[in-house]
Coordinates of C-alpha atoms in Angstrom, one line a residue:
X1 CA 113.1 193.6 267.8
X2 CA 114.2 190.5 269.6
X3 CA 112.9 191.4 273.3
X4 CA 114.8 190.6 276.6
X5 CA 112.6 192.5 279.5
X6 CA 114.0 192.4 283.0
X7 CA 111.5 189.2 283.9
X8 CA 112.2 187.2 281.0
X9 CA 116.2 188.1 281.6
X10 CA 117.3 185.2 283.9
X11 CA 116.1 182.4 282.2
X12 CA 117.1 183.5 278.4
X13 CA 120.6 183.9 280.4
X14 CA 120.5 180.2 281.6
X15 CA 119.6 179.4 277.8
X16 CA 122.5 181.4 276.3
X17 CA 124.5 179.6 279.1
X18 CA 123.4 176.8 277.4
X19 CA 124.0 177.3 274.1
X20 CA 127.3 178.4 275.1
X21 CA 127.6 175.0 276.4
X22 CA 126.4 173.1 273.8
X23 CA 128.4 174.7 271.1
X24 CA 131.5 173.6 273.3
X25 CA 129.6 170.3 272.8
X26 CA 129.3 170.7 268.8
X27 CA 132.3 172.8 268.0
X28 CA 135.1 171.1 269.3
X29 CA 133.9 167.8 268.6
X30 CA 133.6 169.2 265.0
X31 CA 136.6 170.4 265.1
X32 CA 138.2 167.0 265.9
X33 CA 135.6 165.7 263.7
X34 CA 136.7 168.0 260.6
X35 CA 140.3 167.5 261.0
X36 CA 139.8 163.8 261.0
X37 CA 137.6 163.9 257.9
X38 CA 140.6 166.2 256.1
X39 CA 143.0 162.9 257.1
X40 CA 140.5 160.6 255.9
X41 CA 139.9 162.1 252.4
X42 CA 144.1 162.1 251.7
X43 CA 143.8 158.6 252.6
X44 CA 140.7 157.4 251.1
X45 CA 138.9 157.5 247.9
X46 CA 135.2 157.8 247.0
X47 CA 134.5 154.0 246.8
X48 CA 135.7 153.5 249.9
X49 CA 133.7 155.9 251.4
X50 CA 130.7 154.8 249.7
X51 CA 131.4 151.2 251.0
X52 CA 131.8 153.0 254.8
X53 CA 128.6 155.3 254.1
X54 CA 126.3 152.0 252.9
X55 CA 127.1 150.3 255.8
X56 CA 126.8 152.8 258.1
X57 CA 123.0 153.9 256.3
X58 CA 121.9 150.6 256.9
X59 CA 122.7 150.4 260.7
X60 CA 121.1 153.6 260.9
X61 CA 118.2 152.6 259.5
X62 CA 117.8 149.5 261.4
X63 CA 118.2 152.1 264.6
X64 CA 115.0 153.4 264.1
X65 CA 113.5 151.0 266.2
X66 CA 115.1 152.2 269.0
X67 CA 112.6 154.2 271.2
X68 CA 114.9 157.2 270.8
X69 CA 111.5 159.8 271.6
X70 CA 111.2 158.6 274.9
X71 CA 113.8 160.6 276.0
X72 CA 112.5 163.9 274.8
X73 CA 109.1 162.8 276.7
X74 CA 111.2 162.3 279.4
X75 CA 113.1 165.9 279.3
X76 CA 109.2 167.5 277.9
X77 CA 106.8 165.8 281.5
X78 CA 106.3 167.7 284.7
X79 CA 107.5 165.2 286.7
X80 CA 109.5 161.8 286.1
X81 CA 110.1 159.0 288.4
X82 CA 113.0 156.1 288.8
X83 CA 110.2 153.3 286.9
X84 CA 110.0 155.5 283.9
X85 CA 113.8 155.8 283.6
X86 CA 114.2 151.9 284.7
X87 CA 111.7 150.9 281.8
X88 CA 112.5 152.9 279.3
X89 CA 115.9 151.7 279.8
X90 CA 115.4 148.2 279.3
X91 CA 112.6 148.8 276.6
X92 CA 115.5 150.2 275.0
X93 CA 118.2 147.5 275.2
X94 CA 115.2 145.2 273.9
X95 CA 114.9 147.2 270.8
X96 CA 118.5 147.3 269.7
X97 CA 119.0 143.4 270.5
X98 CA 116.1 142.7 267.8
X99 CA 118.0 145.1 265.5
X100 CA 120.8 143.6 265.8
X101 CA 119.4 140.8 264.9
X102 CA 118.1 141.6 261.7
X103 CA 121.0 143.5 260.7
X104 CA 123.1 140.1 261.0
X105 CA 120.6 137.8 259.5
X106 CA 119.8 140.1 256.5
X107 CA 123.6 141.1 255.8
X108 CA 124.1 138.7 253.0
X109 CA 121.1 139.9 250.8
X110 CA 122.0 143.8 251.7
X111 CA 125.7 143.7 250.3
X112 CA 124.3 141.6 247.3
X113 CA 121.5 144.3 246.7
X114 CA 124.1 146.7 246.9
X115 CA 126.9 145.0 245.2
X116 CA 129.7 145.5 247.5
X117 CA 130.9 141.8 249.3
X118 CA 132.7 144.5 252.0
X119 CA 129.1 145.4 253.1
X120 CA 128.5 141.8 254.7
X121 CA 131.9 141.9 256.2
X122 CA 131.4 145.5 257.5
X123 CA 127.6 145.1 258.9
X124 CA 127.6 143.3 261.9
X125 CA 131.0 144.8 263.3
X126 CA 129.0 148.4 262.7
X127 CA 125.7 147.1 264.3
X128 CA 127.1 146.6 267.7
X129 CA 127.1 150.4 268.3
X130 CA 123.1 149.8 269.0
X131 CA 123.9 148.6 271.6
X132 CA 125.8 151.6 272.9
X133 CA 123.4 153.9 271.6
X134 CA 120.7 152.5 273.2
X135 CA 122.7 152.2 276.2
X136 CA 123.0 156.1 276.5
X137 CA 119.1 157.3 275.6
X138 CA 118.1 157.2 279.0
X139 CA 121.3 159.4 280.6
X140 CA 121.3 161.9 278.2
X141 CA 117.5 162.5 278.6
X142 CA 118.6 162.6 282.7
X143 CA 121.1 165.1 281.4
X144 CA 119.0 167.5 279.3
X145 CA 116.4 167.6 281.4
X146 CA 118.9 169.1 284.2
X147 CA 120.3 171.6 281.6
X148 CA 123.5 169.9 282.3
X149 CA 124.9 171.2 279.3
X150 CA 128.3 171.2 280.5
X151 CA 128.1 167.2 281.3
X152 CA 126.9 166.2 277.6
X153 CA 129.5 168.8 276.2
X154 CA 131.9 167.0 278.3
X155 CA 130.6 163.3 277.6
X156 CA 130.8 164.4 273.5
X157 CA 134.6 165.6 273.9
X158 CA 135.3 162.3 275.3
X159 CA 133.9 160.4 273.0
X160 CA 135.0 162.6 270.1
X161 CA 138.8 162.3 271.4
X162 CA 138.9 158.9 271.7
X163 CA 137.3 158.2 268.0
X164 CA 139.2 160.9 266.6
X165 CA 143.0 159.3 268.1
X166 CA 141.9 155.5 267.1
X167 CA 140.9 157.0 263.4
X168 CA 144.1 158.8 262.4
X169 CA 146.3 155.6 264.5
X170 CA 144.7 153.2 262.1
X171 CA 144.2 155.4 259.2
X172 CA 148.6 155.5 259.4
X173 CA 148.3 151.9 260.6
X174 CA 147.1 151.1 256.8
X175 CA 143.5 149.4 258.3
X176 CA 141.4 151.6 255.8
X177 CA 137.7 151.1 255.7
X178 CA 138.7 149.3 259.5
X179 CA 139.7 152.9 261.0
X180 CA 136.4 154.5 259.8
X181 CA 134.0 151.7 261.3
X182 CA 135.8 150.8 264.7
X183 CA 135.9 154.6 265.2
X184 CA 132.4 154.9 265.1
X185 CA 131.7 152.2 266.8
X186 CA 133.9 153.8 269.8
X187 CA 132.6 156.7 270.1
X188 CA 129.4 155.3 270.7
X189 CA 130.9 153.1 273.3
X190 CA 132.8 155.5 274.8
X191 CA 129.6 158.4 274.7
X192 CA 127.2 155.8 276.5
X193 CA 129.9 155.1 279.2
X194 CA 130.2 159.1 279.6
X195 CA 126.6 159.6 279.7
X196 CA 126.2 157.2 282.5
X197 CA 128.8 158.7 284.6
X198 CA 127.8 162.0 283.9
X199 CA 124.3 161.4 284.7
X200 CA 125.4 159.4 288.1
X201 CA 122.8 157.1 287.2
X202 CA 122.3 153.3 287.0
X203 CA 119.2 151.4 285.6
X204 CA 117.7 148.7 288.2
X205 CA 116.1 145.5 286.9
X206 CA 112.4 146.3 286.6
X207 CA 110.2 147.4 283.7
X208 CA 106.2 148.5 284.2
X209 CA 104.0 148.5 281.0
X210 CA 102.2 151.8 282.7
X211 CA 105.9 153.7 283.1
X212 CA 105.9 152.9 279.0
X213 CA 102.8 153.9 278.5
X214 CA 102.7 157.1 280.5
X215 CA 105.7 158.2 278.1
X216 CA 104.5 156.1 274.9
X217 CA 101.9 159.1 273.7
X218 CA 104.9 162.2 273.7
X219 CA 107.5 159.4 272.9
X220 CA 106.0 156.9 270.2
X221 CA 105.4 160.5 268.3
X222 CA 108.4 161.5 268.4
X223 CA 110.1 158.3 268.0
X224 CA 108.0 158.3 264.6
X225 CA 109.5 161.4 263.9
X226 CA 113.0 160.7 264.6
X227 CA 112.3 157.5 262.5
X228 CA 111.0 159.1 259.7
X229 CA 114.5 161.8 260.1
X230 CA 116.4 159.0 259.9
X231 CA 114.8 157.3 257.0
X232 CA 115.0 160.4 255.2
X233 CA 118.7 161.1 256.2
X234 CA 120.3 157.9 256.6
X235 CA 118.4 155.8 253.8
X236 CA 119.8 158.1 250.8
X237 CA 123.1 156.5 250.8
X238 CA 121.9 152.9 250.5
X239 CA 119.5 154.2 247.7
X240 CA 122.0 156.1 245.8
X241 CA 124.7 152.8 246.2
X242 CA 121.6 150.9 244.8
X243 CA 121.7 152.4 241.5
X244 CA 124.8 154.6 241.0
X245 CA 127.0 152.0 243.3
X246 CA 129.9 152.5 245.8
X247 CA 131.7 155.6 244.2
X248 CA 128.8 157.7 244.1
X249 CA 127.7 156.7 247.3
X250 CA 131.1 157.8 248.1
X251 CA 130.8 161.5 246.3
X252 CA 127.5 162.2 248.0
X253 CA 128.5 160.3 251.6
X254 CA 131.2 162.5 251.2
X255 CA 129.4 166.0 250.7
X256 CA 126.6 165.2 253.6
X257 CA 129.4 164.5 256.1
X258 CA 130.8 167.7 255.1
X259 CA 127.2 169.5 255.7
X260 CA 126.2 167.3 259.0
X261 CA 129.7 168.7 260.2
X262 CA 128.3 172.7 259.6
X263 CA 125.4 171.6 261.1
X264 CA 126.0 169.9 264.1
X265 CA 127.9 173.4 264.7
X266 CA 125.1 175.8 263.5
X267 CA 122.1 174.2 264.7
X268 CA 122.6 171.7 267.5
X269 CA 123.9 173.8 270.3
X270 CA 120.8 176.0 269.7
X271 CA 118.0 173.3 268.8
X272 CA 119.6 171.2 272.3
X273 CA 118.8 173.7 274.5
X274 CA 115.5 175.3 272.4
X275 CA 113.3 172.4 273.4
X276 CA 114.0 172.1 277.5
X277 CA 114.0 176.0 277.5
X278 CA 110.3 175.8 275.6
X279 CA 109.5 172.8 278.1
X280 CA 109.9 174.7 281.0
X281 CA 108.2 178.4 279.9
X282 CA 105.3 176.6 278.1
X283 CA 102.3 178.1 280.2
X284 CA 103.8 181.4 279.9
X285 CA 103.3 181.9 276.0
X286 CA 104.8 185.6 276.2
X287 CA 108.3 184.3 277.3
X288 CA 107.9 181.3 274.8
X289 CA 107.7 184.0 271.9
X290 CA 110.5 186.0 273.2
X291 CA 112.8 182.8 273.7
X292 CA 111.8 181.5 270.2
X293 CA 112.2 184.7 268.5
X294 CA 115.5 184.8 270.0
X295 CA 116.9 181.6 268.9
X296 CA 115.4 182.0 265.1
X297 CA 117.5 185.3 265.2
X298 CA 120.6 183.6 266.7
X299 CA 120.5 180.6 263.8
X300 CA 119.6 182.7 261.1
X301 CA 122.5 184.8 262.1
X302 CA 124.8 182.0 262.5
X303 CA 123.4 179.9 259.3
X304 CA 122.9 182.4 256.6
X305 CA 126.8 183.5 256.1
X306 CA 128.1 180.3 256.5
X307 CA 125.9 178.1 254.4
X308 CA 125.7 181.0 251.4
X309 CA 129.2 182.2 251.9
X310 CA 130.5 178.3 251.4
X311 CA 127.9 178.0 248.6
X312 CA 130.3 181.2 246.9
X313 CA 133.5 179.5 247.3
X314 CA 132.9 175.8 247.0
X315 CA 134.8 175.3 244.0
X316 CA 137.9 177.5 245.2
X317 CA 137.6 175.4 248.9
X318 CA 137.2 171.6 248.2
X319 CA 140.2 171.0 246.0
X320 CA 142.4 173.2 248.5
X321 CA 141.5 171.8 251.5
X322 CA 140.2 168.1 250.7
X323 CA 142.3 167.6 247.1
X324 CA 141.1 167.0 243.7
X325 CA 139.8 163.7 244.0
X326 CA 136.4 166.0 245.1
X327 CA 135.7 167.8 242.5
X328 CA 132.7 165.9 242.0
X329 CA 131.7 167.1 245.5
X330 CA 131.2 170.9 244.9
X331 CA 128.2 171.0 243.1
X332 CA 125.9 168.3 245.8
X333 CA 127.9 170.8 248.6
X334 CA 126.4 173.7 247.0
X335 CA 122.7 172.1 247.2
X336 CA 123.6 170.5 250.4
X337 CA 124.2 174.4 251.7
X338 CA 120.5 175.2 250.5
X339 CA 119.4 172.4 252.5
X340 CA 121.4 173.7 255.6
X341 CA 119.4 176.9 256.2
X342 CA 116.3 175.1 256.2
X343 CA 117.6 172.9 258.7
X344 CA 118.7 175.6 261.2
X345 CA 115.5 177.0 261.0
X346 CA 113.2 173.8 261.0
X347 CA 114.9 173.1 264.4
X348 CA 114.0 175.6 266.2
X349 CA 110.2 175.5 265.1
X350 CA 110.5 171.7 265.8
X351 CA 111.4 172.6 269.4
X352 CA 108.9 175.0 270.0
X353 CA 105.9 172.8 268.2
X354 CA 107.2 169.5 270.4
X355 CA 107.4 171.5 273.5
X356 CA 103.9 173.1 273.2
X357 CA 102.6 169.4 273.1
X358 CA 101.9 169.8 269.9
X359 CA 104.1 166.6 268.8
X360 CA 101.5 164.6 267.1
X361 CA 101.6 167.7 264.4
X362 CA 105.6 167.6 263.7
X363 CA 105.4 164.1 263.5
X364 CA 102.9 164.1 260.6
X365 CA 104.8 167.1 259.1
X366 CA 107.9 164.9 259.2
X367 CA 105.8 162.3 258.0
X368 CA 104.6 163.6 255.0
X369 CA 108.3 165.4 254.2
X370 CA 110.0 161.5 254.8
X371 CA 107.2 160.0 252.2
X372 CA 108.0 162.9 249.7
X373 CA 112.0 162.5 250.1
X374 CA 111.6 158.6 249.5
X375 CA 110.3 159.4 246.7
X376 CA 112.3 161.9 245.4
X377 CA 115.2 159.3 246.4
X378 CA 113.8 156.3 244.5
X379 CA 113.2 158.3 241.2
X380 CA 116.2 161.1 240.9
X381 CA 118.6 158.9 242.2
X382 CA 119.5 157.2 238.9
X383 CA 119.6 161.0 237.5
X384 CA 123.0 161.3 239.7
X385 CA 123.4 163.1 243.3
X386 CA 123.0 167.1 241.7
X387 CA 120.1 166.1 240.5
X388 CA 118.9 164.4 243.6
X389 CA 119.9 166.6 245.5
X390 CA 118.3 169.8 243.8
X391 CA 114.6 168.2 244.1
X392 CA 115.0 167.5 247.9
X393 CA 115.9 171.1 248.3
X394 CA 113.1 172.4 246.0
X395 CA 110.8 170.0 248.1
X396 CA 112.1 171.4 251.4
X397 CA 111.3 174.8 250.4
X398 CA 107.6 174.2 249.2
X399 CA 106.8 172.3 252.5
X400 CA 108.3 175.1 254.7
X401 CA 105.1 177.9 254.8
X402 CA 103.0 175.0 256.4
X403 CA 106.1 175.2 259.4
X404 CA 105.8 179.1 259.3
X405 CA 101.9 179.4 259.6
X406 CA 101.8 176.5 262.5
X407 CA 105.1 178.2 264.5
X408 CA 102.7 181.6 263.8
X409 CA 99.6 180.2 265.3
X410 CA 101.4 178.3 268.5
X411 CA 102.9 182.3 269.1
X412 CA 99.5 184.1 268.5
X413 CA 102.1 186.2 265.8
X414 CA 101.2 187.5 262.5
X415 CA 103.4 185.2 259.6
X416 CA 105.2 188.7 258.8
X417 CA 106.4 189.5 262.6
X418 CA 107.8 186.0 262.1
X419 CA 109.7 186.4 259.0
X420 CA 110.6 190.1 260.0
X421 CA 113.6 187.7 262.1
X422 CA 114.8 187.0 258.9
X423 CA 115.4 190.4 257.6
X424 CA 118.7 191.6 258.7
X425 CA 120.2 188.0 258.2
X426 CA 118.9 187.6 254.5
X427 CA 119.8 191.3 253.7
X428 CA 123.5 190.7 255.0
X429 CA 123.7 187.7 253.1
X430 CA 122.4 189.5 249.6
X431 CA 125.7 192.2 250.3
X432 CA 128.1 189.4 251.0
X433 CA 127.3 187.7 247.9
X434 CA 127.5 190.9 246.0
X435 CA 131.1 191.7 247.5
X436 CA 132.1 188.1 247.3
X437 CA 131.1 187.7 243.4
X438 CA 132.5 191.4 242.8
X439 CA 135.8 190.4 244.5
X440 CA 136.2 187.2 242.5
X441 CA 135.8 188.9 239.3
X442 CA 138.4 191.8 239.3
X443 CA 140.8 189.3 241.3
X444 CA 143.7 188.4 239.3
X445 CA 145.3 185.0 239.1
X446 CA 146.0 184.0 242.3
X447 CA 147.4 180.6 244.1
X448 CA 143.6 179.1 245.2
X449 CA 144.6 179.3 248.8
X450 CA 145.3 183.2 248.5
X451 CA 142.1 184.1 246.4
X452 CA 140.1 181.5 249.1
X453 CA 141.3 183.6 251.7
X454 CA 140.7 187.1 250.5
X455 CA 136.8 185.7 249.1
X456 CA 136.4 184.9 253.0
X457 CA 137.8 187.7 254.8
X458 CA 135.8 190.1 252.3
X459 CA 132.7 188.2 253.2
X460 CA 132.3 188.0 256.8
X461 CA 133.7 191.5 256.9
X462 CA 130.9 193.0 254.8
X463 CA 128.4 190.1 256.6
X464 CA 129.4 192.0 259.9
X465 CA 129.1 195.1 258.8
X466 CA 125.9 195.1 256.7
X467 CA 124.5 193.2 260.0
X468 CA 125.6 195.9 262.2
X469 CA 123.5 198.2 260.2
X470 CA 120.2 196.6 259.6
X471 CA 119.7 194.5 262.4
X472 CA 121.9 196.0 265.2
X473 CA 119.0 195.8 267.9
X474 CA 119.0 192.4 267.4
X475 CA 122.4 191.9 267.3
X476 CA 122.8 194.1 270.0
X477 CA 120.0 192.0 272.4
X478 CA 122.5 188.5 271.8
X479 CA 125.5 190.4 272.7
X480 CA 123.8 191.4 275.8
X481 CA 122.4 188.2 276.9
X482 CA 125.5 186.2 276.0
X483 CA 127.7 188.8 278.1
X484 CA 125.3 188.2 280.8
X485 CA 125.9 184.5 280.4
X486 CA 129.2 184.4 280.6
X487 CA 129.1 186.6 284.0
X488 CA 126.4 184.5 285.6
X489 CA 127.3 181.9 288.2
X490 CA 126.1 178.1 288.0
X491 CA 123.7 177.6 290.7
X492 CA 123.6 173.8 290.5
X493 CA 121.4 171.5 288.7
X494 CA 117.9 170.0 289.4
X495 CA 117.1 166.6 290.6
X496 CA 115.8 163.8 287.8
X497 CA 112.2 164.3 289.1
X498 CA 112.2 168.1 289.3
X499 CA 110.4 170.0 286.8
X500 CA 112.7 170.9 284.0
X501 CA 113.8 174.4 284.4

């Protein structure tokens, strides 16, 4: 059972609070995101995504040299002052200038490589939002480190509505691949500008090596192991452009939008507020195992009928709701929900093993997972994306006991009290996809949106239920905490240099 004693109460309220916050952060931007992406695949085909995917995976890439980790060493120290934000700042801004530069100079031999000429045309519009992204690293470490959660869910909406309005305007405009790329590019803009105003903070002309350096052990790790993240994640497209070209690209651009979008939902409002909660209870390893034991339950919960429940219906979903153009899509979706319940878990153990100082480990981890993913992306990708796909995922699943024995040690917790989380979520799942299978076989013809429907409603029903049954303690233990949330008064935030929490 998930525990939630009297002295640990108060804080896992502020965290709920938090995750309450941060889902308004992910969900309605999703939302906006999801209704957007329904516009975009009426308007646009699979090459055309694939051309808006490989440019978009190369920026991406090249932003791996922005010092992105320094922000989580700012949120994870004990105390931070003005010279570390100042520095890492401008340290920052350096970083994405000599990206930039590369991007531009190497754009010509990257859309010949790929053989699209619309990549060279696209690539140095796209690359100006690292500028804007380095822009906002610093204020949304100032922000997360105050818990603020209602500022970044506010500075995301903004951003979110703005891209959102100038993507459907150009989309019936007729700009095509334009409406994608100057949306993103946008919201980029648009987040930095919130962050800064959100964070009432404004960096001052001065940069000290030891500021860097103070942050540069917590930060350079994790900047390695957002690198490696994004190598891993963002890479893929350009690889599977390289030998299957754009319309591929385009199918599996296309299906890891789609999961990004569940995810961003799922696990970012619990993984954004995981780590600052760890931060701040990390001497007191009792509450640390509560809290984390909390949050597996709460993703599990979340991720397991979702992922597997879209996984059942696939087929019956994508040509309703996106059109028959994305067929192709169902299968990579189906692997790409495999890949999603590793993700919501990975997150949380991420949090806790960064926040117990142990960042030097997740990096290698990450490390080692990156290496083996190139890989996998180099030789299955001329075997087509299902295939691709399906070794990441078998991959992901062989690498996760070393994740579950590390998490165990950090908690002093035998591997089974661990995996005991799991129990109620899994077993739900197993009934759901008995009742969904069952219901799909003795359902007559129907339209696809009627037999959609009824798979769904049959599915979170007996979800709920079976959950209510085998883990309704748990269950039980969220449902308290997030009522005590919702009643519990703001008492302000923290200044920058406080201790975070």
């Amino acid at each position: 059972m998930v525990g939630t004693e009297p002295g640990n109460r108060t804080h896992a309220v502020r965290a709920i609070r938090g995750v309450f916050w941060s889902s308004v952060n992910s969900v309605i931007p999703s939302l906006a995101g999801f209704l957007v992406f329904l516009v975009t695949s009426r308007y646009l085909g699979p090459a055309e995504f694939g051309v808006v995917a490989l440019a978009g995976s190369l920026v991406a890439l090249l932003a791996v040299l922005l010092p992105t980790g320094f922000a989580e060493a700012i949120v994870q120290r004990s105390s931070v002052d003005d010279i570390h934000l100042d520095s890492t700042f401008w340290a920052a801004s350096v970083c994405a200038l000599i990206a930039y530069a590369v991007l531009a100079i190497c754009s010509g031999p990257f859309s010949r490589m790929l053989g699209s000429e619309w990549v060279a045309v696209l690539l140095p519009v796209a690359g100006l939002r690292l500028f804007a992204d380095a822009a906002g690293i610093v204020p949304q470490a100032i922000i997360t480190r105050r818990m603020s959660f209602e500022l970044i869910a506010g500075r995301t909406l903004l951003a979110t509505m703005v891209s959102a309005a100038l993507t459907v305007l150009l989309l019936l405009a007729g700009y095509g691949v334009w409406a994608l790329l100057i949306a993103q590019l946008s919201s980029s803009v648009t987040a930095a500008v919130a962050a800064m105003w959100g964070a009432c903070w404004r960096p001052k002309f001065r940069i000290s090596l030891d500021a860097l350096k103070s942050l540069a052990r917590y930060g350079a790790f994790s900047s390695g192991t957002r690198a490696m993240q994004a190598l891993t994640t963002q890479a893929d497209p350009a690889i599977v452009g390289l030998y299957l070209g754009p319309h591929q690209a385009g199918i599996y651009a296309f299906s890891r939008n789609l999961f990004q979008m569940i995810l961003s939902v799922l696990a970012t409002p619990i993984g954004a507020v995981a780590h600052p909660m760890f931060s701040s209870i990390q001497e007191n390893v009792d509450r640390v195992r509560k809290g984390f034991l909390l949050a597996t339950f709460l993703s599990s919960a979340l991720s397991f009928p979702v992922f597997i429940g879209f996984a059942m219906v696939a087929d019956l979903a994508v040509p309703v709701v996106f059109g028959s153009r994305w067929i192709d899509t169902v299968d990579p979706i189906r692997l790409y929900c495999g890949l999603g319940l590793m993700a919501c878990i990975g997150v949380i153990q991420g949090s806790l093993i960064n926040s117990r100082g142990h960042a030097h480990w997740w990096f290698y981890y990450q490390l080692a997972a990156g290496i083996v993913t190139l890989g996998i992306l180099v030789v299955m990708s001329r075997f087509g994306v299902t295939a691709l796909l399906a070794t990441v995922l078998i991959a992901t699943i062989a690498r996760w006991p070393f994740a579950v024995v590390k998490t165990s040690r950090l908690l002093s917790e035998p591997v089974s009290e661990y995996l005991r989380v799991f129990v109620g979520p899994a077993g739900s799942s197993v009934v759901m996809v008995a009742v969904i299978a069952a219901v799909r076989h003795v359902l007559p013809e129907l339209p696809p949106v009627v037999a959609l429907s009824i798979c769904i409603a049959a599915g979170a029903l007996s979800y709920l239920a079976t959950m209510l049954v085998i883990a309704r303690d748990q269950a039980m233990d969220v449902a308290r905490l997030l009522a005590g949330s919702i009643g519990s008064k703001s008492r302000g935030h923290r200044g920058v240099a406080s201790t975070p929490g």
